[in-house]
Amino acid sequence: IDFTAAATKTTGTIAGVGWTMSSNIGTLNNAQKFDGQDSLPGLASTGLALERDGYGVRSSIDTAKNDDELTTVRGGMEAITLTFAKPVLFTGISFLDLYIAKGASVGEVGNALLSDGTRVVVAATDLANVGNKTKWAGYAGLDIAGIITKSVKIYIGLTNDKQGFADGALASVSVAPIPVPAAGLLLLGGLGGLTVLRRKRKS
Protein backbone atom coordinates (compact mmCIF):
# COMPACT_ATOMS: atom_id res chain seq x y z
CA ILE A 1 0.00 0.00 0.00
CA ASP A 2 1.70 3.19 -1.17
CA PHE A 3 0.78 5.98 1.22
CA THR A 4 2.82 8.51 -0.78
CA ALA A 5 0.35 8.23 -3.69
CA ALA A 6 -2.22 11.03 -3.78
CA ALA A 7 -4.95 8.53 -4.67
CA THR A 8 -4.42 6.37 -1.57
CA LYS A 9 -7.23 6.95 0.92
CA THR A 10 -8.00 5.42 4.32
CA THR A 11 -9.64 2.26 2.95
CA GLY A 12 -8.82 -0.06 0.09
CA THR A 13 -8.13 -3.59 -1.08
CA ILE A 14 -4.78 -5.33 -1.45
CA ALA A 15 -4.12 -8.91 -2.53
CA GLY A 16 -7.89 -9.42 -2.52
CA VAL A 17 -8.20 -8.38 1.13
CA GLY A 18 -9.98 -5.24 2.30
CA TRP A 19 -8.21 -2.88 4.70
CA THR A 20 -9.09 0.19 6.73
CA MET A 21 -6.91 2.78 8.44
CA SER A 22 -7.72 4.58 11.69
CA SER A 23 -5.93 6.84 14.19
CA ASN A 24 -5.93 6.65 17.97
CA ILE A 25 -6.43 10.44 18.26
CA GLY A 26 -6.91 13.36 15.89
CA THR A 27 -7.44 12.90 12.15
CA LEU A 28 -5.51 11.05 9.46
CA ASN A 29 -3.67 13.35 7.05
CA ASN A 30 -1.59 13.08 3.85
CA ALA A 31 -2.11 16.62 2.54
CA GLN A 32 1.56 17.63 2.37
CA LYS A 33 3.29 17.20 -0.97
CA PHE A 34 6.55 15.25 -1.04
CA ASP A 35 9.36 17.68 -0.21
CA GLY A 36 12.41 15.43 -0.45
CA GLN A 37 14.56 14.59 -3.43
CA ASP A 38 13.51 11.38 -5.17
CA SER A 39 16.86 10.99 -6.92
CA LEU A 40 18.60 10.12 -3.66
CA PRO A 41 20.37 6.74 -3.79
CA GLY A 42 17.93 3.98 -2.97
CA LEU A 43 14.78 6.12 -2.92
CA ALA A 44 14.09 6.17 -6.65
CA SER A 45 14.16 2.35 -6.70
CA THR A 46 11.49 1.93 -4.02
CA GLY A 47 8.63 2.22 -6.49
CA LEU A 48 6.84 4.78 -4.30
CA ALA A 49 4.81 7.45 -6.11
CA LEU A 50 6.30 10.21 -3.91
CA GLU A 51 3.39 12.53 -4.64
CA ARG A 52 2.73 13.01 -0.92
CA ASP A 53 4.97 12.99 2.12
CA GLY A 54 3.24 9.94 3.56
CA TYR A 55 0.43 9.55 6.10
CA GLY A 56 0.38 10.96 9.60
CA VAL A 57 -2.04 12.28 12.18
CA ARG A 58 -3.09 15.83 12.93
CA SER A 59 -3.84 16.24 16.65
CA SER A 60 -3.19 18.44 19.68
CA ILE A 61 0.20 16.76 20.20
CA ASP A 62 1.64 18.62 17.22
CA THR A 63 -0.46 21.49 15.87
CA ALA A 64 1.75 22.27 12.84
CA LYS A 65 -0.25 23.23 9.77
CA ASN A 66 -0.95 20.26 7.49
CA ASP A 67 0.95 17.99 9.88
CA ASP A 68 1.44 14.73 8.00
CA GLU A 69 3.60 12.92 10.53
CA LEU A 70 3.13 10.58 13.44
CA THR A 71 4.41 12.42 16.51
CA THR A 72 5.46 11.09 19.90
CA VAL A 73 6.17 13.21 22.98
CA ARG A 74 6.43 12.30 26.64
CA GLY A 75 2.88 11.58 27.68
CA GLY A 76 1.42 11.36 24.17
CA MET A 77 1.68 9.32 20.99
CA GLU A 78 -0.07 9.50 17.62
CA ALA A 79 -0.63 6.11 16.00
CA ILE A 80 -2.17 4.66 12.86
CA THR A 81 -3.74 1.20 12.86
CA LEU A 82 -4.27 -0.79 9.67
CA THR A 83 -6.95 -3.46 10.06
CA PHE A 84 -7.41 -6.21 7.48
CA ALA A 85 -10.66 -8.06 6.72
CA LYS A 86 -8.81 -11.36 7.11
CA PRO A 87 -5.27 -12.34 8.13
CA VAL A 88 -2.44 -11.44 5.74
CA LEU A 89 1.33 -11.90 5.61
CA PHE A 90 3.02 -8.68 6.74
CA THR A 91 6.20 -8.43 4.65
CA GLY A 92 7.52 -4.89 5.09
CA ILE A 93 7.08 -1.25 6.03
CA SER A 94 8.73 2.07 5.19
CA PHE A 95 8.76 5.62 6.54
CA LEU A 96 9.67 9.12 5.39
CA ASP A 97 11.00 11.96 7.56
CA LEU A 98 12.96 9.72 9.94
CA TYR A 99 16.32 11.31 10.84
CA ILE A 100 19.41 10.77 12.97
CA ALA A 101 20.68 13.71 15.03
CA LYS A 102 23.74 15.35 13.51
CA GLY A 103 26.81 14.57 15.62
CA ALA A 104 24.90 12.15 17.85
CA SER A 105 24.00 8.49 17.88
CA VAL A 106 20.30 8.96 18.57
CA GLY A 107 17.67 8.99 15.88
CA GLU A 108 14.01 8.54 15.13
CA VAL A 109 12.57 5.03 15.01
CA GLY A 110 9.44 3.76 13.26
CA ASN A 111 7.54 0.89 14.83
CA ALA A 112 4.98 -1.62 13.59
CA LEU A 113 3.14 -3.67 16.22
CA LEU A 114 1.42 -6.76 14.79
CA SER A 115 -1.66 -8.46 16.20
CA ASP A 116 0.38 -11.36 17.63
CA GLY A 117 2.53 -8.93 19.65
CA THR A 118 5.52 -8.94 17.28
CA ARG A 119 7.17 -5.52 16.97
CA VAL A 120 9.04 -4.57 13.79
CA VAL A 121 11.51 -1.68 14.18
CA VAL A 122 12.80 0.62 11.42
CA ALA A 123 15.65 2.96 12.40
CA ALA A 124 16.50 6.22 10.64
CA THR A 125 19.46 6.28 8.26
CA ASP A 126 19.50 9.93 7.02
CA LEU A 127 21.23 12.62 9.08
CA ALA A 128 19.22 15.71 10.06
CA ASN A 129 20.33 19.20 9.02
CA VAL A 130 23.08 18.23 6.60
CA GLY A 131 23.51 20.68 3.73
CA ASN A 132 20.26 21.55 2.02
CA LYS A 133 17.77 19.66 4.19
CA THR A 134 15.17 19.57 1.42
CA LYS A 135 17.44 17.15 -0.44
CA TRP A 136 16.95 14.56 2.27
CA ALA A 137 13.81 12.47 2.48
CA GLY A 138 14.42 10.63 5.73
CA TYR A 139 13.49 7.36 4.02
CA ALA A 140 13.94 4.09 5.91
CA GLY A 141 12.34 0.75 5.18
CA LEU A 142 12.52 -2.90 6.14
CA ASP A 143 11.48 -6.08 4.32
CA ILE A 144 10.84 -9.30 6.25
CA ALA A 145 10.06 -12.90 5.35
CA GLY A 146 6.42 -12.56 6.40
CA ILE A 147 4.40 -12.69 9.63
CA ILE A 148 0.69 -13.52 9.75
CA THR A 149 -1.31 -10.63 11.18
CA LYS A 150 -4.82 -9.17 11.24
CA SER A 151 -3.69 -5.62 12.11
CA VAL A 152 -0.65 -3.35 12.22
CA LYS A 153 -0.28 -0.47 14.68
CA ILE A 154 2.26 2.10 13.41
CA TYR A 155 3.93 4.70 15.63
CA ILE A 156 7.23 6.51 16.25
CA GLY A 157 9.51 5.81 19.22
CA LEU A 158 10.40 8.54 21.71
CA THR A 159 14.03 9.05 20.61
CA ASN A 160 14.40 11.94 18.17
CA ASP A 161 16.79 13.78 15.89
CA LYS A 162 17.27 16.77 18.24
CA GLN A 163 15.19 18.89 15.83
CA GLY A 164 11.97 18.90 17.85
CA PHE A 165 9.53 16.09 18.48
CA ALA A 166 10.09 12.47 17.54
CA ASP A 167 8.11 12.09 14.33
CA GLY A 168 7.93 10.39 10.95
CA ALA A 169 5.42 9.66 8.21
CA LEU A 170 4.09 6.28 7.08
CA ALA A 171 5.25 5.73 3.49
CA SER A 172 4.20 2.14 2.75
CA VAL A 173 3.14 -1.22 4.11
CA SER A 174 3.68 -4.47 2.21
CA VAL A 175 1.43 -7.50 2.70
CA ALA A 176 0.72 -10.70 0.79
CA PRO A 177 -2.08 -13.29 0.90
CA ILE A 178 -1.48 -16.28 3.15
CA PRO A 179 -0.41 -19.18 0.89
CA VAL A 180 -2.92 -22.02 0.56
CA PRO A 181 -1.81 -25.66 0.15
CA ALA A 182 -0.84 -26.51 -3.43
CA ALA A 183 -3.32 -28.52 -5.48
CA GLY A 184 -0.93 -31.48 -5.50
CA LEU A 185 -0.86 -31.64 -1.71
CA LEU A 186 -4.65 -31.51 -1.57
CA LEU A 187 -4.83 -34.39 -4.06
CA LEU A 188 -2.36 -36.48 -2.03
CA GLY A 189 -4.38 -35.83 1.09
CA GLY A 190 -7.55 -37.01 -0.65
CA LEU A 191 -5.89 -40.20 -1.93
CA GLY A 192 -4.56 -40.88 1.55
CA GLY A 193 -8.08 -40.62 2.92
CA LEU A 194 -9.36 -43.14 0.33
CA THR A 195 -6.62 -45.59 1.31
CA VAL A 196 -7.64 -45.41 4.96
CA LEU A 197 -11.29 -46.07 4.05
CA ARG A 198 -10.33 -49.12 1.97
CA ARG A 199 -8.28 -50.58 4.82
CA LYS A 200 -11.16 -50.11 7.22
CA ARG A 201 -13.57 -51.90 4.88
CA LYS A 202 -11.18 -54.88 4.46
CA SER A 203 -10.77 -55.29 8.20
Coordinates of C-alpha atoms in Angstrom, one line a residue:
I1 CA 0.0 0.0 0.0
D2 CA 1.7 3.2 -1.2
F3 CA 0.8 6.0 1.2
T4 CA 2.8 8.5 -0.8
A5 CA 0.4 8.2 -3.7
A6 CA -2.2 11.0 -3.8
A7 CA -5.0 8.5 -4.7
T8 CA -4.4 6.4 -1.6
K9 CA -7.2 7.0 0.9
T10 CA -8.0 5.4 4.3
T11 CA -9.6 2.3 3.0
G12 CA -8.8 -0.1 0.1
T13 CA -8.1 -3.6 -1.1
I14 CA -4.8 -5.3 -1.5
A15 CA -4.1 -8.9 -2.5
G16 CA -7.9 -9.4 -2.5
V17 CA -8.2 -8.4 1.1
G18 CA -10.0 -5.2 2.3
W19 CA -8.2 -2.9 4.7
T20 CA -9.1 0.2 6.7
M21 CA -6.9 2.8 8.4
S22 CA -7.7 4.6 11.7
S23 CA -5.9 6.8 14.2
N24 CA -5.9 6.7 18.0
I25 CA -6.4 10.4 18.3
G26 CA -6.9 13.4 15.9
T27 CA -7.4 12.9 12.2
L28 CA -5.5 11.1 9.5
N29 CA -3.7 13.4 7.0
N30 CA -1.6 13.1 3.9
A31 CA -2.1 16.6 2.5
Q32 CA 1.6 17.6 2.4
K33 CA 3.3 17.2 -1.0
F34 CA 6.5 15.2 -1.0
D35 CA 9.4 17.7 -0.2
G36 CA 12.4 15.4 -0.5
Q37 CA 14.6 14.6 -3.4
D38 CA 13.5 11.4 -5.2
S39 CA 16.9 11.0 -6.9
L40 CA 18.6 10.1 -3.7
P41 CA 20.4 6.7 -3.8
G42 CA 17.9 4.0 -3.0
L43 CA 14.8 6.1 -2.9
A44 CA 14.1 6.2 -6.7
S45 CA 14.2 2.3 -6.7
T46 CA 11.5 1.9 -4.0
G47 CA 8.6 2.2 -6.5
L48 CA 6.8 4.8 -4.3
A49 CA 4.8 7.4 -6.1
L50 CA 6.3 10.2 -3.9
E51 CA 3.4 12.5 -4.6
R52 CA 2.7 13.0 -0.9
D53 CA 5.0 13.0 2.1
G54 CA 3.2 9.9 3.6
Y55 CA 0.4 9.6 6.1
G56 CA 0.4 11.0 9.6
V57 CA -2.0 12.3 12.2
R58 CA -3.1 15.8 12.9
S59 CA -3.8 16.2 16.6
S60 CA -3.2 18.4 19.7
I61 CA 0.2 16.8 20.2
D62 CA 1.6 18.6 17.2
T63 CA -0.5 21.5 15.9
A64 CA 1.8 22.3 12.8
K65 CA -0.2 23.2 9.8
N66 CA -0.9 20.3 7.5
D67 CA 1.0 18.0 9.9
D68 CA 1.4 14.7 8.0
E69 CA 3.6 12.9 10.5
L70 CA 3.1 10.6 13.4
T71 CA 4.4 12.4 16.5
T72 CA 5.5 11.1 19.9
V73 CA 6.2 13.2 23.0
R74 CA 6.4 12.3 26.6
G75 CA 2.9 11.6 27.7
G76 CA 1.4 11.4 24.2
M77 CA 1.7 9.3 21.0
E78 CA -0.1 9.5 17.6
A79 CA -0.6 6.1 16.0
I80 CA -2.2 4.7 12.9
T81 CA -3.7 1.2 12.9
L82 CA -4.3 -0.8 9.7
T83 CA -6.9 -3.5 10.1
F84 CA -7.4 -6.2 7.5
A85 CA -10.7 -8.1 6.7
K86 CA -8.8 -11.4 7.1
P87 CA -5.3 -12.3 8.1
V88 CA -2.4 -11.4 5.7
L89 CA 1.3 -11.9 5.6
F90 CA 3.0 -8.7 6.7
T91 CA 6.2 -8.4 4.6
G92 CA 7.5 -4.9 5.1
I93 CA 7.1 -1.2 6.0
S94 CA 8.7 2.1 5.2
F95 CA 8.8 5.6 6.5
L96 CA 9.7 9.1 5.4
D97 CA 11.0 12.0 7.6
L98 CA 13.0 9.7 9.9
Y99 CA 16.3 11.3 10.8
I100 CA 19.4 10.8 13.0
A101 CA 20.7 13.7 15.0
K102 CA 23.7 15.4 13.5
G103 CA 26.8 14.6 15.6
A104 CA 24.9 12.2 17.8
S105 CA 24.0 8.5 17.9
V106 CA 20.3 9.0 18.6
G107 CA 17.7 9.0 15.9
E108 CA 14.0 8.5 15.1
V109 CA 12.6 5.0 15.0
G110 CA 9.4 3.8 13.3
N111 CA 7.5 0.9 14.8
A112 CA 5.0 -1.6 13.6
L113 CA 3.1 -3.7 16.2
L114 CA 1.4 -6.8 14.8
S115 CA -1.7 -8.5 16.2
D116 CA 0.4 -11.4 17.6
G117 CA 2.5 -8.9 19.7
T118 CA 5.5 -8.9 17.3
R119 CA 7.2 -5.5 17.0
V120 CA 9.0 -4.6 13.8
V121 CA 11.5 -1.7 14.2
V122 CA 12.8 0.6 11.4
A123 CA 15.7 3.0 12.4
A124 CA 16.5 6.2 10.6
T125 CA 19.5 6.3 8.3
D126 CA 19.5 9.9 7.0
L127 CA 21.2 12.6 9.1
A128 CA 19.2 15.7 10.1
N129 CA 20.3 19.2 9.0
V130 CA 23.1 18.2 6.6
G131 CA 23.5 20.7 3.7
N132 CA 20.3 21.6 2.0
K133 CA 17.8 19.7 4.2
T134 CA 15.2 19.6 1.4
K135 CA 17.4 17.2 -0.4
W136 CA 17.0 14.6 2.3
A137 CA 13.8 12.5 2.5
G138 CA 14.4 10.6 5.7
Y139 CA 13.5 7.4 4.0
A140 CA 13.9 4.1 5.9
G141 CA 12.3 0.8 5.2
L142 CA 12.5 -2.9 6.1
D143 CA 11.5 -6.1 4.3
I144 CA 10.8 -9.3 6.3
A145 CA 10.1 -12.9 5.4
G146 CA 6.4 -12.6 6.4
I147 CA 4.4 -12.7 9.6
I148 CA 0.7 -13.5 9.8
T149 CA -1.3 -10.6 11.2
K150 CA -4.8 -9.2 11.2
S151 CA -3.7 -5.6 12.1
V152 CA -0.6 -3.3 12.2
K153 CA -0.3 -0.5 14.7
I154 CA 2.3 2.1 13.4
Y155 CA 3.9 4.7 15.6
I156 CA 7.2 6.5 16.2
G157 CA 9.5 5.8 19.2
L158 CA 10.4 8.5 21.7
T159 CA 14.0 9.0 20.6
N160 CA 14.4 11.9 18.2
D161 CA 16.8 13.8 15.9
K162 CA 17.3 16.8 18.2
Q163 CA 15.2 18.9 15.8
G164 CA 12.0 18.9 17.8
F165 CA 9.5 16.1 18.5
A166 CA 10.1 12.5 17.5
D167 CA 8.1 12.1 14.3
G168 CA 7.9 10.4 11.0
A169 CA 5.4 9.7 8.2
L170 CA 4.1 6.3 7.1
A171 CA 5.3 5.7 3.5
S172 CA 4.2 2.1 2.7
V173 CA 3.1 -1.2 4.1
S174 CA 3.7 -4.5 2.2
V175 CA 1.4 -7.5 2.7
A176 CA 0.7 -10.7 0.8
P177 CA -2.1 -13.3 0.9
I178 CA -1.5 -16.3 3.2
P179 CA -0.4 -19.2 0.9
V180 CA -2.9 -22.0 0.6
P181 CA -1.8 -25.7 0.1
A182 CA -0.8 -26.5 -3.4
A183 CA -3.3 -28.5 -5.5
G184 CA -0.9 -31.5 -5.5
L185 CA -0.9 -31.6 -1.7
L186 CA -4.6 -31.5 -1.6
L187 CA -4.8 -34.4 -4.1
L188 CA -2.4 -36.5 -2.0
G189 CA -4.4 -35.8 1.1
G190 CA -7.6 -37.0 -0.7
L191 CA -5.9 -40.2 -1.9
G192 CA -4.6 -40.9 1.5
G193 CA -8.1 -40.6 2.9
L194 CA -9.4 -43.1 0.3
T195 CA -6.6 -45.6 1.3
V196 CA -7.6 -45.4 5.0
L197 CA -11.3 -46.1 4.0
R198 CA -10.3 -49.1 2.0
R199 CA -8.3 -50.6 4.8
K200 CA -11.2 -50.1 7.2
R201 CA -13.6 -51.9 4.9
K202 CA -11.2 -54.9 4.5
S203 CA -10.8 -55.3 8.2

